[in-house]
Amino acid sequence: MPSTDTSRQSQPRYSGIPTFMRVPCAASPQEVDIAIAGVPFDGGVSARPGARYGPREMRNLSSMTRAIHPVTRFDPFAACRVGDIGDVPFSSVYELERAHEDIRRFLAPYYAAGKKVLAAGGDHSISFPILQAIAPRRPLGMVHIDAHTDTWDAFSGSKFSHGSPFRRAVEAGLIDPRRCIQIGIRGAQNSDEGWRYSLEQGMRVVFMDEFDALGAAAVAAEARRVIGSGPAYLTVDVDGLDPAYAPGTGTPEIGGLTTREALALLRGLDGLDLVGADVVEVAPPYDPSGNTALVGATLMYECLCLLARGAAGQRPDAQCAAAAG
């Protein structure tokens, strides 16, 4: 499989047109094996906006990315052609469902061509149109890292907010709830509707107290058990992390994952058949330090490694399994 042109990575980090991880720009599915896309949309938030700026700042902070993984020694850029396909162009950011259609329309040709897409949000409502763009023949499994289940029915009259994407995905037959695991769930709610829906549909919900009791390695093993050998999607909301590590997000909840736990958890997913992934809810206006965008960009690199190892047909090794410990 051809590799990525990484000549830009040898240039000063502060120079050149910023792209995700300094990979080349791409304009068509034929140019890439894995496409990285920005989805600068936060019209589905229930509280604080700002995630529309997430892709731009994650691009900027992803200039800190280096190629070779410190644990697996895997180089995703050598294994696959990775390209930045730019941001979803929106025809109407003030109409939620039309904006979702723009996302689906932009990404569908890449999935139809058999490519994988790593998306940077944007609020979590974008995951539903991404799953629509994948258009799986059979419902996908899903690993979902988040403080919230995002399986509420409606918010302020809308069924497509960032609190509802995975309820809509179950209803549309895009994900199989029995092959879904939600990790890091916590925080008081005014209604147990979301928790109850996930559990009643058969999702494996790992609340944060259980994560603390089991540890990252055991939870990663549980995720691999739930997903099994079939294709799956990976979605990471940065509010799954404690706001001490990722304060720049719209709905922070204290008591979340540390950055080390998040890295160990993702590394423990190696070997899953992942067809795509997203990292969402980075809202730079709430973190002038840029740390949350750096966290988001780093998690994107970890997701890229998982996608690229699968695309290259590489098997997980003992080093990666040890990383989850």
Coordinates of C-alpha atoms in Angstrom, one line a residue, residues 139-142 151 166-167 169-182 197-205 226-227:
P139 CA -25.5 -2.3 11.7
L140 CA -22.1 -1.4 13.0
G141 CA -20.7 -1.9 16.5
M142 CA -19.6 1.2 18.3
T151 CA -29.3 8.7 23.6
F166 CA -27.0 7.4 18.9
R167 CA -30.7 7.0 19.6
A169 CA -28.6 5.8 14.8
V170 CA -30.2 2.8 16.5
E171 CA -33.6 3.7 15.1
A172 CA -32.1 4.0 11.6
G173 CA -30.4 0.6 11.8
L174 CA -27.0 2.1 11.6
I175 CA -25.6 0.7 14.8
D176 CA -26.4 -2.5 16.7
P177 CA -26.9 -1.6 20.3
R178 CA -25.9 -5.1 21.4
R179 CA -22.4 -4.4 19.9
C180 CA -22.1 -0.9 21.4
I181 CA -20.2 0.1 24.5
Q182 CA -20.4 3.5 26.1
Y197 CA -32.6 3.9 26.7
S198 CA -29.0 2.7 26.3
L199 CA -29.4 -0.1 28.9
E200 CA -32.9 -1.2 27.6
Q201 CA -31.6 -1.4 24.0
G202 CA -28.7 -3.7 25.2
M203 CA -25.8 -1.3 25.1
R204 CA -23.0 -2.0 27.5
V205 CA -22.7 1.2 29.6
V226 CA -18.7 -6.4 23.1
I227 CA -17.7 -5.4 19.6

